[in-house]
mmCIF file of C-alpha atoms in Angstrom:
data_model
loop_
_atom_site.group_PDB
_atom_site.id
_atom_site.type_symbol
_atom_site.label_atom_id
_atom_site.label_comp_id
_atom_site.label_asym_id
_atom_site.label_seq_id
_atom_site.Cartn_x
_atom_site.Cartn_y
_atom_site.Cartn_z
ATOM 1 C CA THR Z 130 14.015 5.093 -3.973
ATOM 2 C CA GLN Z 131 10.600 5.514 -5.357
ATOM 3 C CA LEU Z 132 10.415 4.150 -8.620
ATOM 4 C CA LEU Z 133 6.642 4.959 -9.726
ATOM 5 C CA GLU Z 134 6.765 8.907 -10.029
ATOM 6 C CA GLN Z 135 2.704 10.615 -9.399
ATOM 7 C CA SER Z 136 2.023 14.088 -10.130
ATOM 8 C CA PRO Z 137 1.207 16.091 -9.131
ATOM 9 C CA GLN Z 138 1.934 15.714 -5.526
ATOM 10 C CA PHE Z 139 -0.304 18.082 -4.443
ATOM 11 C CA LEU Z 140 -4.076 18.818 -5.680
ATOM 12 C CA SER Z 141 -6.785 21.128 -4.217
ATOM 13 C CA ILE Z 142 -9.979 21.506 -6.232
ATOM 14 C CA GLN Z 143 -12.955 22.975 -5.919
ATOM 15 C CA GLU Z 144 -16.404 20.356 -5.717
ATOM 16 C CA GLY Z 145 -17.241 20.059 -9.418
ATOM 17 C CA GLU Z 146 -13.872 20.109 -11.673
ATOM 18 C CA ASN Z 147 -12.548 17.290 -13.177
ATOM 19 C CA LEU Z 148 -8.788 16.336 -12.744
ATOM 20 C CA THR Z 149 -6.396 13.886 -13.584
ATOM 21 C CA VAL Z 150 -3.612 12.300 -11.794
ATOM 22 C CA TYR Z 151 -0.639 11.044 -13.763
ATOM 23 C CA CYS Z 152 1.798 7.380 -12.897
ATOM 24 C CA ASN Z 153 5.222 7.065 -14.618
ATOM 25 C CA SER Z 154 8.329 4.760 -14.630
ATOM 26 C CA SER Z 155 10.967 4.432 -17.063
ATOM 27 C CA SER Z 156 10.486 0.401 -16.929
ATOM 28 C CA VAL Z 157 7.438 -1.750 -18.074
ATOM 29 C CA PHE Z 158 4.424 -3.041 -15.695
ATOM 30 C CA SER Z 159 3.273 -6.472 -16.331
ATOM 31 C CA SER Z 160 0.189 -4.917 -14.044
ATOM 32 C CA LEU Z 161 -0.347 -1.760 -11.575
ATOM 33 C CA GLN Z 162 -3.111 -1.021 -9.510
ATOM 34 C CA TRP Z 163 -4.726 2.050 -7.810
ATOM 35 C CA TYR Z 164 -5.596 2.276 -4.390
ATOM 36 C CA ARG Z 165 -7.351 5.589 -2.291
ATOM 37 C CA GLN Z 166 -5.736 5.922 1.524
ATOM 38 C CA GLU Z 167 -8.039 8.140 3.020
ATOM 39 C CA PRO Z 168 -6.726 9.673 6.638
ATOM 40 C CA GLY Z 169 -5.324 6.490 9.440
ATOM 41 C CA GLU Z 170 -6.908 4.020 7.258
ATOM 42 C CA GLY Z 171 -4.780 1.400 4.889
ATOM 43 C CA PRO Z 172 -4.957 2.318 1.378
ATOM 44 C CA VAL Z 173 -7.859 0.125 -0.527
ATOM 45 C CA LEU Z 174 -7.449 -1.059 -4.412
ATOM 46 C CA LEU Z 175 -9.447 0.381 -7.125
ATOM 47 C CA VAL Z 176 -8.264 -1.095 -9.613
ATOM 48 C CA THR Z 177 -6.027 -3.311 -11.813
ATOM 49 C CA VAL Z 178 -5.039 -2.606 -15.051
ATOM 50 C CA VAL Z 179 -3.106 -5.214 -17.039
ATOM 51 C CA THR Z 180 -3.040 -5.021 -20.976
ATOM 52 C CA GLY Z 181 -1.671 -2.441 -22.384
ATOM 53 C CA GLY Z 182 -3.940 0.572 -23.829
ATOM 54 C CA GLU Z 183 -6.750 -0.779 -21.113
ATOM 55 C CA VAL Z 184 -9.329 1.935 -20.077
ATOM 56 C CA LYS Z 185 -11.414 1.023 -17.313
ATOM 57 C CA LYS Z 186 -13.964 2.972 -15.842
ATOM 58 C CA LEU Z 187 -15.062 2.689 -11.912
ATOM 59 C CA LYS Z 188 -17.885 5.534 -11.983
ATOM 60 C CA ARG Z 189 -16.719 9.483 -12.286
ATOM 61 C CA LEU Z 190 -12.957 7.041 -11.939
ATOM 62 C CA THR Z 191 -11.448 6.773 -15.211
ATOM 63 C CA PHE Z 192 -8.508 4.724 -15.581
ATOM 64 C CA GLN Z 193 -6.196 4.641 -18.288
ATOM 65 C CA PHE Z 194 -2.917 2.442 -19.100
ATOM 66 C CA GLY Z 195 -0.268 3.032 -21.514
ATOM 67 C CA ASP Z 196 0.531 2.090 -24.649
ATOM 68 C CA ALA Z 197 3.700 0.415 -23.574
ATOM 69 C CA ARG Z 198 2.884 0.042 -20.252
ATOM 70 C CA LYS Z 199 5.001 2.574 -18.314
ATOM 71 C CA ASP Z 200 2.134 4.774 -17.217
ATOM 72 C CA SER Z 201 -1.248 5.475 -16.599
ATOM 73 C CA SER Z 202 -3.713 7.721 -15.661
ATOM 74 C CA LEU Z 203 -6.387 8.221 -13.185
ATOM 75 C CA HIS Z 204 -9.136 11.085 -14.390
ATOM 76 C CA ILE Z 205 -12.101 11.478 -11.913
ATOM 77 C CA THR Z 206 -14.967 13.569 -13.658
ATOM 78 C CA ALA Z 207 -17.219 16.706 -11.497
ATOM 79 C CA ALA Z 208 -15.384 15.989 -8.261
ATOM 80 C CA GLN Z 209 -16.897 15.404 -4.406
ATOM 81 C CA PRO Z 210 -15.908 15.841 -0.630
ATOM 82 C CA GLY Z 211 -15.770 11.892 -0.505
ATOM 83 C CA ASP Z 212 -12.770 11.934 -3.258
ATOM 84 C CA THR Z 213 -10.598 13.390 -0.545
ATOM 85 C CA GLY Z 214 -7.804 10.816 -0.297
ATOM 86 C CA LEU Z 215 -3.994 9.830 -0.971
ATOM 87 C CA TYR Z 216 -4.226 8.022 -4.038
ATOM 88 C CA LEU Z 217 -1.434 5.806 -4.859
ATOM 89 C CA CYS Z 218 -0.277 4.345 -7.489
ATOM 90 C CA SER Z 219 1.851 -0.066 -7.310
ATOM 91 C CA ARG Z 220 3.111 -2.181 -9.308
ATOM 92 C CA SER Z 221 3.755 -5.475 -9.149
ATOM 93 C CA GLY Z 222 6.194 -6.979 -11.588
ATOM 94 C CA GLY Z 223 5.689 -11.065 -12.936
ATOM 95 C CA SER Z 224 6.490 -13.298 -10.067
ATOM 96 C CA ASN Z 225 7.094 -10.193 -8.190
ATOM 97 C CA TYR Z 226 5.376 -10.970 -4.987
ATOM 98 C CA LYS Z 227 5.889 -7.647 -3.541
ATOM 99 C CA LEU Z 228 4.402 -3.854 -4.231
ATOM 100 C CA THR Z 229 6.052 -1.080 -5.325
ATOM 101 C CA PHE Z 230 4.118 2.289 -4.112
ATOM 102 C CA GLY Z 231 4.873 5.516 -5.830
ATOM 103 C CA LYS Z 232 4.629 8.319 -2.880
ATOM 104 C CA GLY Z 233 0.797 9.154 -3.995
ATOM 105 C CA THR Z 234 -0.999 12.728 -5.096
ATOM 106 C CA LEU Z 235 -2.907 14.105 -2.374
ATOM 107 C CA LEU Z 236 -6.253 15.543 -3.135
ATOM 108 C CA THR Z 237 -8.538 17.646 -1.052
ATOM 109 C CA VAL Z 238 -11.760 17.856 -3.075
ATOM 110 C CA ASN Z 239 -13.154 21.567 -1.242
ATOM 111 C CA PRO Z 240 -17.304 22.322 -1.341
ATOM 112 C CA GLU S 316 -16.329 -11.618 4.875
ATOM 113 C CA THR S 317 -13.696 -10.762 7.116
ATOM 114 C CA GLY S 318 -11.081 -8.236 6.330
ATOM 115 C CA VAL S 319 -7.510 -7.137 7.494
ATOM 116 C CA THR S 320 -7.572 -6.691 10.762
ATOM 117 C CA GLN S 321 -4.142 -5.205 13.110
ATOM 118 C CA SER S 322 -3.665 -4.631 16.505
ATOM 119 C CA PRO S 323 -2.553 -2.269 18.336
ATOM 120 C CA THR S 324 -4.150 0.722 16.572
ATOM 121 C CA HIS S 325 -2.103 3.192 17.962
ATOM 122 C CA LEU S 326 1.197 2.588 20.169
ATOM 123 C CA ILE S 327 3.756 5.162 21.448
ATOM 124 C CA LYS S 328 7.689 3.716 22.362
ATOM 125 C CA THR S 329 10.344 4.292 23.695
ATOM 126 C CA ARG S 330 13.189 4.164 21.494
ATOM 127 C CA GLY S 331 15.483 1.267 22.552
ATOM 128 C CA GLN S 332 12.497 -0.510 23.360
ATOM 129 C CA GLN S 333 11.130 -3.803 21.672
ATOM 130 C CA VAL S 334 7.842 -4.042 19.853
ATOM 131 C CA THR S 335 4.925 -6.156 18.479
ATOM 132 C CA LEU S 336 2.360 -5.598 15.743
ATOM 133 C CA ARG S 337 -1.004 -7.941 15.098
ATOM 134 C CA CYS S 338 -2.264 -8.992 12.174
ATOM 135 C CA SER S 339 -5.168 -11.160 10.937
ATOM 136 C CA SER S 340 -5.548 -11.756 7.081
ATOM 137 C CA GLN S 341 -8.792 -10.885 5.182
ATOM 138 C CA SER S 342 -10.719 -15.201 5.202
ATOM 139 C CA GLY S 343 -9.751 -17.139 2.258
ATOM 140 C CA HIS S 344 -5.999 -15.136 2.330
ATOM 141 C CA ASN S 345 -2.831 -17.377 3.281
ATOM 142 C CA THR S 346 -0.425 -14.775 2.342
ATOM 143 C CA VAL S 347 0.888 -11.527 4.588
ATOM 144 C CA SER S 348 2.668 -8.922 3.406
ATOM 145 C CA TRP S 349 3.678 -5.945 5.907
ATOM 146 C CA TYR S 350 4.667 -2.713 4.626
ATOM 147 C CA GLN S 351 5.674 0.619 6.526
ATOM 148 C CA GLN S 352 4.286 4.509 5.639
ATOM 149 C CA ALA S 353 6.616 6.996 6.839
ATOM 150 C CA LEU S 354 4.570 10.509 6.701
ATOM 151 C CA GLY S 355 3.969 11.747 3.144
ATOM 152 C CA GLN S 356 5.373 8.697 1.057
ATOM 153 C CA GLY S 357 4.149 5.333 0.117
ATOM 154 C CA PRO S 358 3.883 2.031 1.776
ATOM 155 C CA GLN S 359 7.378 0.557 1.665
ATOM 156 C CA PHE S 360 7.611 -4.177 1.497
ATOM 157 C CA ILE S 361 8.814 -5.002 4.803
ATOM 158 C CA PHE S 362 8.452 -8.426 4.120
ATOM 159 C CA GLN S 363 6.253 -11.278 2.808
ATOM 160 C CA TYR S 364 5.292 -14.198 5.379
ATOM 161 C CA TYR S 365 3.384 -17.388 2.709
ATOM 162 C CA ARG S 366 2.887 -21.077 4.203
ATOM 163 C CA GLU S 367 4.544 -19.557 7.558
ATOM 164 C CA GLU S 368 7.940 -19.143 5.816
ATOM 165 C CA GLU S 369 9.470 -15.982 4.537
ATOM 166 C CA ASN S 370 8.522 -14.964 1.378
ATOM 167 C CA GLY S 371 10.014 -12.027 0.269
ATOM 168 C CA ARG S 372 12.497 -9.035 2.485
ATOM 169 C CA GLY S 373 12.017 -5.766 1.255
ATOM 170 C CA ASN S 374 15.522 -3.582 2.681
ATOM 171 C CA PHE S 375 14.959 -3.735 6.307
ATOM 172 C CA PRO S 376 17.438 -4.693 8.442
ATOM 173 C CA PRO S 377 17.147 -7.640 10.398
ATOM 174 C CA ARG S 378 16.113 -6.394 13.515
ATOM 175 C CA PHE S 379 12.525 -5.739 11.817
ATOM 176 C CA SER S 380 11.406 -10.036 11.904
ATOM 177 C CA GLY S 381 8.145 -11.372 11.394
ATOM 178 C CA LEU S 382 6.485 -14.766 11.942
ATOM 179 C CA GLN S 383 3.222 -16.328 10.479
ATOM 180 C CA PHE S 384 1.020 -18.796 12.540
ATOM 181 C CA PRO S 385 -1.108 -21.911 11.254
ATOM 182 C CA ASN S 386 -4.273 -19.486 11.031
ATOM 183 C CA TYR S 387 -2.442 -17.311 8.429
ATOM 184 C CA SER S 388 -1.974 -14.501 11.125
ATOM 185 C CA SER S 389 1.258 -12.407 11.279
ATOM 186 C CA GLU S 390 2.968 -10.770 14.037
ATOM 187 C CA LEU S 391 6.006 -7.628 13.059
ATOM 188 C CA ASN S 392 8.360 -7.308 15.263
ATOM 189 C CA VAL S 393 10.407 -4.244 15.851
ATOM 190 C CA ASN S 394 13.352 -4.711 18.447
ATOM 191 C CA ALA S 395 15.907 -1.616 19.345
ATOM 192 C CA LEU S 396 13.503 0.808 18.506
ATOM 193 C CA GLU S 397 15.224 3.693 16.741
ATOM 194 C CA LEU S 398 12.795 7.512 16.042
ATOM 195 C CA ASP S 399 13.188 6.652 12.605
ATOM 196 C CA ASP S 400 10.640 3.632 12.808
ATOM 197 C CA SER S 401 7.674 6.156 13.569
ATOM 198 C CA ALA S 402 5.332 4.767 11.277
ATOM 199 C CA LEU S 403 2.445 3.278 10.401
ATOM 200 C CA TYR S 404 3.096 -0.278 9.614
ATOM 201 C CA LEU S 405 -0.046 -1.825 7.989
ATOM 202 C CA CYS S 406 -0.728 -5.618 6.866
ATOM 203 C CA ALA S 407 -1.760 -6.331 3.676
ATOM 204 C CA SER S 408 -3.136 -10.157 3.058
ATOM 205 C CA SER S 409 -3.665 -11.517 -0.404
ATOM 206 C CA PHE S 410 -3.958 -15.390 -2.000
ATOM 207 C CA GLY S 411 -1.116 -17.483 -3.196
ATOM 208 C CA GLY S 412 1.024 -14.209 -2.993
ATOM 209 C CA ARG S 413 1.603 -12.526 -6.073
ATOM 210 C CA GLY S 414 0.877 -9.260 -6.166
ATOM 211 C CA ASP S 415 0.108 -8.913 -10.177
ATOM 212 C CA TYR S 416 -4.552 -8.647 -8.238
ATOM 213 C CA GLY S 417 -4.022 -6.443 -5.347
ATOM 214 C CA TYR S 418 -3.707 -6.817 -1.350
ATOM 215 C CA THR S 419 -6.139 -6.278 0.604
ATOM 216 C CA PHE S 420 -5.023 -3.847 3.832
ATOM 217 C CA GLY S 421 -5.849 -4.003 7.096
ATOM 218 C CA SER S 422 -6.390 -0.139 8.856
ATOM 219 C CA GLY S 423 -2.673 0.035 10.715
ATOM 220 C CA THR S 424 -0.724 0.508 13.693
ATOM 221 C CA ARG S 425 0.905 3.938 14.096
ATOM 222 C CA LEU S 426 3.588 3.196 16.297
ATOM 223 C CA THR S 427 5.146 6.394 17.493
ATOM 224 C CA VAL S 428 9.195 5.782 19.025
ATOM 225 C CA VAL S 429 10.616 9.077 21.583
#
């Protein structure tokens, strides 16, 4: 059972468009990570958010952690074909050592 | 600084066979975790090794086993392979075993069971 719900599951857009993907849970996270995974590769860590309400920016990517620490969003401005990939959110809780992942959002940016 | 390396990159096995997958952790990392990623799914936690001992296990049967060596490299062994074991197997390393600040993943081993 996936404890993290990601939406949408699939997203296909044109280069230059903006998009937002979401990660939601019924329980509180102590921290949340966003990864991007390209075909044939392992996930690559993009950001970790820890504080409720936190906003982090990574070039054209903006990550937000909900005030109640149960949800997060990733917004991409002016998407480029290089942004294509599977975007995964994951959580770990307190002394919990394992990462629990959502199913991911598969993003395709068409030139 | 070297990243996480996994071998082999691809593998085809027959149902009932046994397989060993290998992982070298990133320099400075002492903890290795293994994940299984089926097609269209997020990675699922198999187990973690810290200081050469299993430090936690996900919902996988005992035919999934592992080892960690003094140099922090690790092996994942799967016995009596089943068709549903076909997946991408990912190794991730970290320092200290906490997941809070993310792990470094390898590129994975694509296992196909026929």
